[in-house]
Each structure stands twice: as C-alpha cells, then as structure tokens.
Short mmCIF file of C-alpha atoms in Angstrom, two decimals:
data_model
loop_
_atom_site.label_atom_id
_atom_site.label_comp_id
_atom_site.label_asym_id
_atom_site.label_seq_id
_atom_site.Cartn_x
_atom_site.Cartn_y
_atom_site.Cartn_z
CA UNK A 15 0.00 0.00 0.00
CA UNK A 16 1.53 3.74 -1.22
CA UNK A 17 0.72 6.75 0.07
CA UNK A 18 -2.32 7.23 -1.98
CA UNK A 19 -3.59 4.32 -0.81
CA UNK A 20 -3.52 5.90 3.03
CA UNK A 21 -5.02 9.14 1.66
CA UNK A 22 -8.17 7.58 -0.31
CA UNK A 23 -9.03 5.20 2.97
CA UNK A 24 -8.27 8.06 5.37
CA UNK A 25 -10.89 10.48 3.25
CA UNK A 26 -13.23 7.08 2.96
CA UNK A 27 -13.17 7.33 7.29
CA UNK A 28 -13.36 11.34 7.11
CA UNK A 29 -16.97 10.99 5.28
CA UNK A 30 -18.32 9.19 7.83
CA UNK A 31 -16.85 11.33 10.46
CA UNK A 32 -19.42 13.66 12.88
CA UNK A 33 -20.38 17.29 12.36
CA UNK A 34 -18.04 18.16 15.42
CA UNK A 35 -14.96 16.24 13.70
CA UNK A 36 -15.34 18.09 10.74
CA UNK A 37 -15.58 21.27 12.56
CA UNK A 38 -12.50 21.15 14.94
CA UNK A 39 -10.28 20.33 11.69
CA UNK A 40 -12.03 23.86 10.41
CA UNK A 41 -10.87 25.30 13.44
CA UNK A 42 -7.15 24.12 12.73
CA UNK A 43 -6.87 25.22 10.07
CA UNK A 44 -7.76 29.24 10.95
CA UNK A 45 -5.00 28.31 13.24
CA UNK A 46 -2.04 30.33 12.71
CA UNK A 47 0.63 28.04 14.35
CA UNK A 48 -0.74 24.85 12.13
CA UNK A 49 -1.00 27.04 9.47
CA UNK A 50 2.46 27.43 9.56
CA UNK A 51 3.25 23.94 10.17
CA UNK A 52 1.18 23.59 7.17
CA UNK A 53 3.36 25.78 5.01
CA UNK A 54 6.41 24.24 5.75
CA UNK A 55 5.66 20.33 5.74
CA UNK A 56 4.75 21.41 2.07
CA UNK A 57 7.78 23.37 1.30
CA UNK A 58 9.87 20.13 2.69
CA UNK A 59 7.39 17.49 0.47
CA UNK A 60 7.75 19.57 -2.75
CA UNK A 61 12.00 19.22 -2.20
CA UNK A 62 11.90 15.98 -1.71
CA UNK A 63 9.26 15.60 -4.78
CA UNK A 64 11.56 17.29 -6.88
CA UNK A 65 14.54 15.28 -5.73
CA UNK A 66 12.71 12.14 -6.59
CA UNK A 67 12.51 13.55 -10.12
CA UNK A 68 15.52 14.61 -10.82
CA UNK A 69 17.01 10.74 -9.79
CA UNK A 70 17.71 8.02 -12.19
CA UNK A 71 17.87 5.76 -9.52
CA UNK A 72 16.02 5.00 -6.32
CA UNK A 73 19.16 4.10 -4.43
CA UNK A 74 21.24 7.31 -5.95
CA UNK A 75 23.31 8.36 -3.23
CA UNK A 76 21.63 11.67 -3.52
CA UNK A 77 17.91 11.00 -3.22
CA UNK A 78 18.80 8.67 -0.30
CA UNK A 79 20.34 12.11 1.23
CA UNK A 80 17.20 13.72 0.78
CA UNK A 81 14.98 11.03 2.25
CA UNK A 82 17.17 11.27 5.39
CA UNK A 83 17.17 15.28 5.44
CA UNK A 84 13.27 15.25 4.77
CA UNK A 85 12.57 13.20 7.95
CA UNK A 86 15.06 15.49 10.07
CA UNK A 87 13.09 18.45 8.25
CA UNK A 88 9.26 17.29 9.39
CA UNK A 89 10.68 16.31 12.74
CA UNK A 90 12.11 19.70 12.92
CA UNK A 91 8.89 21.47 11.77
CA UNK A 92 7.10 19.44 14.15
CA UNK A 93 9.02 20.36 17.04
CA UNK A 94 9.17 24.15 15.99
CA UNK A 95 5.20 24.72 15.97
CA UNK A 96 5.35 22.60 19.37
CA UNK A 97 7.86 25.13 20.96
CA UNK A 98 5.95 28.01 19.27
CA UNK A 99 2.38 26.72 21.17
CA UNK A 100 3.94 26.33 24.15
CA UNK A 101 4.19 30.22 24.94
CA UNK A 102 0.59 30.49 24.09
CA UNK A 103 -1.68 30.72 27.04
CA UNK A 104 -4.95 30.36 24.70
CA UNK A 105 -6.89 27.24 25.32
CA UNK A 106 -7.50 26.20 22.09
CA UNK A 107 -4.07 26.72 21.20
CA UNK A 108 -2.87 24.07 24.56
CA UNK A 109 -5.38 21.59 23.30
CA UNK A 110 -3.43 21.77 19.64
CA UNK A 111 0.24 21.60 21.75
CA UNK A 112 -1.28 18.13 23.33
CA UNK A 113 -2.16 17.18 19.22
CA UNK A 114 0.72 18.21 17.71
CA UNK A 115 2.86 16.30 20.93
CA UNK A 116 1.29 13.55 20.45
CA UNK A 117 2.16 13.12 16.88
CA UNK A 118 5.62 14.12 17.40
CA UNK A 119 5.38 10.93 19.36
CA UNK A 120 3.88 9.03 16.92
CA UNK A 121 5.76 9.81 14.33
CA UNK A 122 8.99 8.83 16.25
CA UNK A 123 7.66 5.43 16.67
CA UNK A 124 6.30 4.68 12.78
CA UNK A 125 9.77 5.55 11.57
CA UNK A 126 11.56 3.28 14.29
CA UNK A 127 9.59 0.23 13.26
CA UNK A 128 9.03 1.09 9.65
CA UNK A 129 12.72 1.36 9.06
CA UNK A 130 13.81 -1.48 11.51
CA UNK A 131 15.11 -5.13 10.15
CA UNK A 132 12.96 -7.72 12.09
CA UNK A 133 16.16 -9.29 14.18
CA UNK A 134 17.80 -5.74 14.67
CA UNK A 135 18.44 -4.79 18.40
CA UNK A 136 15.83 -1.69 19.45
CA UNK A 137 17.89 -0.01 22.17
CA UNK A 138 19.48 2.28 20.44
CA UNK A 139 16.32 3.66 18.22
CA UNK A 140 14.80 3.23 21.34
CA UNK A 141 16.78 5.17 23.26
CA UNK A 142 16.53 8.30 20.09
CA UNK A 143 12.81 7.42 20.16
CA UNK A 144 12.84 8.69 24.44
CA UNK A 145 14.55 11.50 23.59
CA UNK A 146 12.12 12.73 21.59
CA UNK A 147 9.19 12.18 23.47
CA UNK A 148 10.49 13.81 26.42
CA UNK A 149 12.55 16.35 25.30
CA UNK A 150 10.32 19.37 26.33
CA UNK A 151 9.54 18.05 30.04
CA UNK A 152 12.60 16.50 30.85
CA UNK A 153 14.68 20.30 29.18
CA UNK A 154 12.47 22.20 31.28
CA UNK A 155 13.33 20.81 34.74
CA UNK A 156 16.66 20.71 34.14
CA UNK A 157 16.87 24.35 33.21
CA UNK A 158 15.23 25.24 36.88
CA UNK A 159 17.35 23.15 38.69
CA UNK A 160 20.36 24.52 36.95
CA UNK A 161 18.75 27.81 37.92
CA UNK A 162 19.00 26.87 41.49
CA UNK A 163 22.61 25.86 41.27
CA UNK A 164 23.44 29.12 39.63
CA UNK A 165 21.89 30.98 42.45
CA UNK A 166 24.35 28.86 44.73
CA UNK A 167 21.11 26.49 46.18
CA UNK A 168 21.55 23.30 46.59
CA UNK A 169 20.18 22.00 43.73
CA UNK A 170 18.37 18.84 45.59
CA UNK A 171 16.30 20.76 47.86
CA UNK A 172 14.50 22.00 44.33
CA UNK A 173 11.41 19.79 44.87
CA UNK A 174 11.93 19.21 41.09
CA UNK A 175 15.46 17.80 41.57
CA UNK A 176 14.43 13.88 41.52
CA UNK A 177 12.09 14.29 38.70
CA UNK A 178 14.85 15.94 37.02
CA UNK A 179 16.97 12.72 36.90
CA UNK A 180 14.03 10.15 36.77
CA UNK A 181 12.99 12.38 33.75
CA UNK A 182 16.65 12.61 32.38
CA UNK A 183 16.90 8.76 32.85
CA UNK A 184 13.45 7.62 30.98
CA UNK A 185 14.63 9.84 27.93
CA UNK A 186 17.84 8.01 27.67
CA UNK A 187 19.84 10.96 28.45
CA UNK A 188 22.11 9.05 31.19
CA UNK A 189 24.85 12.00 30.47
CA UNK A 190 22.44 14.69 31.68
CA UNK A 191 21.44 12.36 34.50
CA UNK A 192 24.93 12.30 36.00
CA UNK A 193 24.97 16.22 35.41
CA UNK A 194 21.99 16.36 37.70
CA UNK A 195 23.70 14.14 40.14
CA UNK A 196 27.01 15.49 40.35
CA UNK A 197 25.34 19.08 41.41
CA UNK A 198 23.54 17.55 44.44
CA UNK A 199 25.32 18.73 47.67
CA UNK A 200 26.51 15.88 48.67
CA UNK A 201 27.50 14.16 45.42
CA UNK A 202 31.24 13.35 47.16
CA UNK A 203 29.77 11.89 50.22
CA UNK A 204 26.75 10.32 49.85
CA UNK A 205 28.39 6.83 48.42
CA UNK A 206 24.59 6.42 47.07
CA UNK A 207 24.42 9.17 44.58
CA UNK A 208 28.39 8.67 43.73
CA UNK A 209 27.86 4.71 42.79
CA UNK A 210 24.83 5.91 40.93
CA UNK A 211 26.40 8.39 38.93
CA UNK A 212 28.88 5.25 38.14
CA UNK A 213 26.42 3.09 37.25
CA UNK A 214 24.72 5.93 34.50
CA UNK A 215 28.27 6.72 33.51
CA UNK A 216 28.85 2.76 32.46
CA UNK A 217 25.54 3.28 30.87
CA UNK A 218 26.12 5.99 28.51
CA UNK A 219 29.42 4.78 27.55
CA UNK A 220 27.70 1.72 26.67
CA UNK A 221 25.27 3.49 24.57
CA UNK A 222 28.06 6.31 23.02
CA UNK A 223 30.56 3.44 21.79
CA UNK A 224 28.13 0.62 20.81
CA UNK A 225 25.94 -1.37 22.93
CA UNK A 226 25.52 -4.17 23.54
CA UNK A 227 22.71 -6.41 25.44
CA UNK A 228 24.58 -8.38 27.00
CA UNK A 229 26.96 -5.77 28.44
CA UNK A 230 23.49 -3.78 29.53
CA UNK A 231 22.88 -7.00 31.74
CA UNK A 232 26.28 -6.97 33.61
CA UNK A 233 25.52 -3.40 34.45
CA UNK A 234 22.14 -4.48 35.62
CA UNK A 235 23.10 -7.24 37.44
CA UNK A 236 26.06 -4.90 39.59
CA UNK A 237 22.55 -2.01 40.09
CA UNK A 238 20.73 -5.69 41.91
CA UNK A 239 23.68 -6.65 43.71
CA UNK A 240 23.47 -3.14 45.16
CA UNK A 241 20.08 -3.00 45.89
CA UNK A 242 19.61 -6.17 47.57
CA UNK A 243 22.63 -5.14 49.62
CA UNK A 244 20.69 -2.17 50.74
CA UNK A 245 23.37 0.16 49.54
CA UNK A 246 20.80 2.78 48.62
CA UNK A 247 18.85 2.44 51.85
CA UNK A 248 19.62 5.80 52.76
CA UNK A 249 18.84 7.64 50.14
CA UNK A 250 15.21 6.47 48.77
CA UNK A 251 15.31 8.96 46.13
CA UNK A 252 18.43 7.47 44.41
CA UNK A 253 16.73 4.00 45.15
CA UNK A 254 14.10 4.62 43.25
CA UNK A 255 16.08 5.42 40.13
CA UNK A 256 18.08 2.52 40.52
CA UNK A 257 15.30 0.11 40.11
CA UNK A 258 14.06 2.23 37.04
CA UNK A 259 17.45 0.81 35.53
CA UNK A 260 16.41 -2.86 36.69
CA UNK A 261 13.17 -2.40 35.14
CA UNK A 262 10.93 -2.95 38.23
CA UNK A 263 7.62 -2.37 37.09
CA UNK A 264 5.79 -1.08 40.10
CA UNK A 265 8.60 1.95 39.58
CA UNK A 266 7.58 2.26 36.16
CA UNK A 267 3.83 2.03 36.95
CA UNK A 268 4.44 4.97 39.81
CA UNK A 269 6.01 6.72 37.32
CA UNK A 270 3.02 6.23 34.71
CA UNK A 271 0.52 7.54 38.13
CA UNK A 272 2.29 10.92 38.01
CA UNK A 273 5.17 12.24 36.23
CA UNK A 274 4.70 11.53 32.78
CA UNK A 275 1.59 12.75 30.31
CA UNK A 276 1.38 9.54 28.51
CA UNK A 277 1.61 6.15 29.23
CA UNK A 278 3.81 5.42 25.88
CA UNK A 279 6.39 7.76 27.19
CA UNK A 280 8.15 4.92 29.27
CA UNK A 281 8.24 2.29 26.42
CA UNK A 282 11.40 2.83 25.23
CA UNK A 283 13.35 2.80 28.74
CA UNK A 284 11.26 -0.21 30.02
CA UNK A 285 11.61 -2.18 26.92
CA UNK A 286 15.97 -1.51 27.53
CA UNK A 287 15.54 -2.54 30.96
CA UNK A 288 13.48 -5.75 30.57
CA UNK A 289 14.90 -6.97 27.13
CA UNK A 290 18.20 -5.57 26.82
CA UNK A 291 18.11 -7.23 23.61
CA UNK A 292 14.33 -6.44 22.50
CA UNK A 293 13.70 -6.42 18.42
CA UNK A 294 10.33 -5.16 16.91
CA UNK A 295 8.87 -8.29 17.40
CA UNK A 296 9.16 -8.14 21.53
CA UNK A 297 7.98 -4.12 21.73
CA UNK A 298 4.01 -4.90 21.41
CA UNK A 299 4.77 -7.20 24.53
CA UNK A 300 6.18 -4.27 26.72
CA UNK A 301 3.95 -2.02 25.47
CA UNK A 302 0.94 -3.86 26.59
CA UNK A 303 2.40 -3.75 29.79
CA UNK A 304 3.17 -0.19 30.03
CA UNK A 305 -0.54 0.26 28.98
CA UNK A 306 -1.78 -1.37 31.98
CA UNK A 307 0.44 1.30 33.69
CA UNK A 308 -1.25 4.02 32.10
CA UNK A 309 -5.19 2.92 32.38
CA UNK A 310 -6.05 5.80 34.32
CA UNK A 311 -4.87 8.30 31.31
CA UNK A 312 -6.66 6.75 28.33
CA UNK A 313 -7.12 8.40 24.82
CA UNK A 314 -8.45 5.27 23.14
CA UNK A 315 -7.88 6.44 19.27
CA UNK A 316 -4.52 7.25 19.67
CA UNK A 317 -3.82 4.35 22.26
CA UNK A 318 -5.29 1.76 19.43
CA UNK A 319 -3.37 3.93 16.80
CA UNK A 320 0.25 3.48 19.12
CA UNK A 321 -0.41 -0.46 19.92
CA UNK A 322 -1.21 -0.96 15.78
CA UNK A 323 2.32 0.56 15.46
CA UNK A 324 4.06 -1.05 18.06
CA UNK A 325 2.39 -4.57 16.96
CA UNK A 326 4.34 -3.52 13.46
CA UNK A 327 1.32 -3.06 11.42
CA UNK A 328 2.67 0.19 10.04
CA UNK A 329 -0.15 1.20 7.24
CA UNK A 330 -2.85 0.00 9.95
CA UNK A 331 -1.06 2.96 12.53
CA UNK A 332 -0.96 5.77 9.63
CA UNK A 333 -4.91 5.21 9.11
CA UNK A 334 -5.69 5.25 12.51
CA UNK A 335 -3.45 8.60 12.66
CA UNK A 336 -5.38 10.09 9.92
CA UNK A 337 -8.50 9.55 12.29
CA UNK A 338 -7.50 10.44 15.74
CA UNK A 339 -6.12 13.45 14.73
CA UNK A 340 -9.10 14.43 12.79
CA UNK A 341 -6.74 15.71 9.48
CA UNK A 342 -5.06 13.98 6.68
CA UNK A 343 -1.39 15.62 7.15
CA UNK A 344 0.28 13.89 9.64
CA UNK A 345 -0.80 10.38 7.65
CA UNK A 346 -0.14 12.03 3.76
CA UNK A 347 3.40 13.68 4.81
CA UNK A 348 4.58 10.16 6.65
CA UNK A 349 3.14 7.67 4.46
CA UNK A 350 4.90 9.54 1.61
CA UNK A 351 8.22 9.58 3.04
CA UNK A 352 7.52 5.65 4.29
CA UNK A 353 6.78 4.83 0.91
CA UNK A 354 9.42 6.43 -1.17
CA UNK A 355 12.39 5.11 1.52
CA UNK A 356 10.73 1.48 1.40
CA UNK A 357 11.05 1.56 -2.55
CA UNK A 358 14.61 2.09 -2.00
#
C-alpha cells in the first residue's frame, strides 16, 4: 500500500466522520501556528518531490540524502510549531500543543519500526525514540534546577530535583542524569548518589561506543547486587532510580501515576531494561504492559493507533493517525516519506 492508498481510505473514514470532527479540523486550520506547520511540511514534500525527479535511480546516493534530510526536516517542523504553542496561554491553542505532541510521538515510533530489520536490536532507536518524546519536560526541569545551582542552592532541595533525573533517565539521556547528580550537595559523600552516577556513567558509555545487550545485563546485574545489599537504603530517592534501571515495574507504573503525560512515554526505557536485547517483534509485549500502567490516562484512538504501530502493522497505525487526529497531514506527509524510503 503507497501513500495514496492511506489518503483515499483516510478520506473514505473522514466521510463518515461527525459534524463536530469536521468542525475542529475547520478550526485548525484558521489556526495560525498549524497554518504554519502547514506551510512548511509542504515546502519540505515539494523538495523531496523534486529530488525524486531529478534521480535516475532510487538508491542514488543523492535521493537517499534527501529522504534522510526530509525526515530530520518534518521532525524539525514538528518540534518548531510545538515550541511556538507552548508560549501560548490560549486554550484552544494548549489543546493543539497536546495534538501536535502527540504526533511528534507518533511519528517517532512509525519511523523506528518502519525502518527497523525484524532481528535488529531496538535499544538504540529506542533510546533516540525517548529522547524525543520527552525532550520538552525533561529540558524544562533541568533548566530550573540549573537555575537553582546558579543561584548557589543546593540544587536537591529543588522539589523538582528527583524528577529531574528520573525524567533525564526515561529519555535516555544518562549524560544529563549524572549532570543532575554530580550538582547535588553531597554528590562526594553520599556513596549512594556517587555509585549511581557510576552506574549511568557505564551506561552511557555503553550506549556512546556501541551497545551491547549483553553488556546492559552486567551493568544491571552490579545495580541488583546493590540493591539487595541495601546500599541505597539511605537515600530512597536514588533507590528509586536505581530500580528504574532494573526495570521494576511497580517503579515504572508509579512513574506512569504521576510524572509523565502519557503512558507510551516509558516504552522505550522499560523495553531496555526488561529486554536488553528487544527487536520489533518483543515491543508490542512491553507495550501492553506499560498500557496497563497508564489505564487511568486513556485516549483510546490514539492508544489503538500506538499499539497498531508497536504490533508492526505500520499502514494500519498511519490510518488510525489520519482519524484520531481528525486531518489527513500527519498520515499524507509520513506515508509519503515511508513509501518512497521502502522503494529504496
């Protein structure tokens, strides 16, 4: 199935969409910020249209370029009408941010299995795919808790401090983590926080210079020793993100409870953590988990849209986009760019 074929059964669904459906995409589009996202998911599909036409050959070196630049350009567009929303204090215009962040998150995840071979290790996309997702929380509280340290405060008595590194930890940014960690007061002499600095240090190296499963395992296996010594028993906080590393689901389901929008946003770390050497055939297991986490925060179209895409039934999740989001360019945009790289 092309991208045409997406388009003509995503306008076959819009027909037999409510009065109210039909309406709120009106409203988008009087929308100056998706306007503009408009405007320039265009200008990037007519560039790479033109690039397709100028190539002989599908795998010319040079459309293959523009295939990768196009994906960096919607992701970029993407997150520029996201940051743009998020100074606006209008309603209508929060309810959009939530939209447009929740395809930002979709599309993350339709490109990581689309583009995946079927025995190739995830934790790497994965980790990418985190990144994403969290980017905006997990930037914010850092920049407040540097704030703190700036104003010479100890930067753990932020009440933001924890979530800070539980944040910078489920985004896969272990580097940032330790950042956090090293600016706590006590960072020299509270042998909890130093051996868990160690422990995300071993981490990112792992992830920097190549990883590797069963190295991941080791590292987990040295974070168990630990904890069933009770060598973080004095320091709860730093406990807690030390079984996020082990993968213990009731610390993942907490986590789900309270500090994250969306249920989907701890995939990535808890599919590391429980199969450090998870392919696309394992993710629609952890994600069915991670969706018992998240119950309490349903949004049933785009929760069916996620698990069709985690399940790897790609053309299944760019339909169900098309619907839940009540517009045909999130779907038309992709399932071009799917299409063209898959002919490749």
């Amino acid at each position: 199935m092309d991208s045409r074929d997406v388009l003509r059964l995503a306008n076959k669904k819009r027909a037999a969409r409510s009065e109210a459906q039909n309406k709120n995409e009106t409203d988008l589009l009087s929308n100056q910020y998706y306007t503009k996202l408009m405007n320039e998911s265009h200008s990037v599909f007519s560039r790479l249209k033109k690039a397709a036409a100028v190539c002989t050959r599908s795998e010319d070196p040079v459309f293959m370029n523009s295939l990768d630049q196009a994906s960096r350009e919607y992701r970029a567009v993407l997150r520029s009408a996201i940051v743009d929303l998020s100074k606006s204090k209008r309603q209508k215009d929060r309810s959009l941010l939530l939209c447009l962040r929740g395809r930002e998150m979709l599309w993350g995840l339709i490109e990581l299995v689309a583009f995946s071979d079927r025995d190739e290790e995830l934790a790497v996309r994965l980790s990418k795919w985190a990144q994403l997702m969290l980017l905006s929380d997990a930037a914010d509280v850092y920049g407040e808790i540097v704030r703190n340290e700036v104003n010479h405060v100890g930067s753990e008595r932020n009440e933001l401090y924890w979530n800070g590194v539980i944040l910078q930890v489920l985004s896969c940014n272990f580097s940032t983590a330790m950042n956090i960690l090293n600016s706590h007061s006590n960072a020299r002499s509270d042998l909890s926080v130093g051996k868990l600095v160690l422990q995300l240090e071993r981490i990112h190296r792992l992830f920097k210079n190549g990883y590797n499963g069963d190295q991941f395992r080791k590292i987990q296996d040295n974070i168990k020793r630990m904890i069933s010594d009770n060598f973080f028993s004095a320091n709860n906080q730093a406990l807690f993100v030390a079984k996020l590393l082990v993968g213990d689901s009731e610390v993942f389901r907490e986590v789900c409870s309270g500090l994250v929008d969306y249920w989907c946003e701890v995939v990535p770390l808890f599919t590391i953590t429980h199969m450090p050497n998870a392919t696309v055939a394992a993710l629609h297991e952890c994600a069915e988990k991670c969706f018992e986490f998240g119950k309490q925060k349903l949004s049933h179209h785009l929760d069916l849209t996620i698990m069709s895409a985690m399940g790897g039934d790609v053309v299944e999740a760019l339909l169900g986009a098309a619907n839940c989001f009540g517009d045909w360019w999130f779907s038309a945009h992709l399932s071009d760019l799917i299409f063209r790289i898959t002919q490749t």
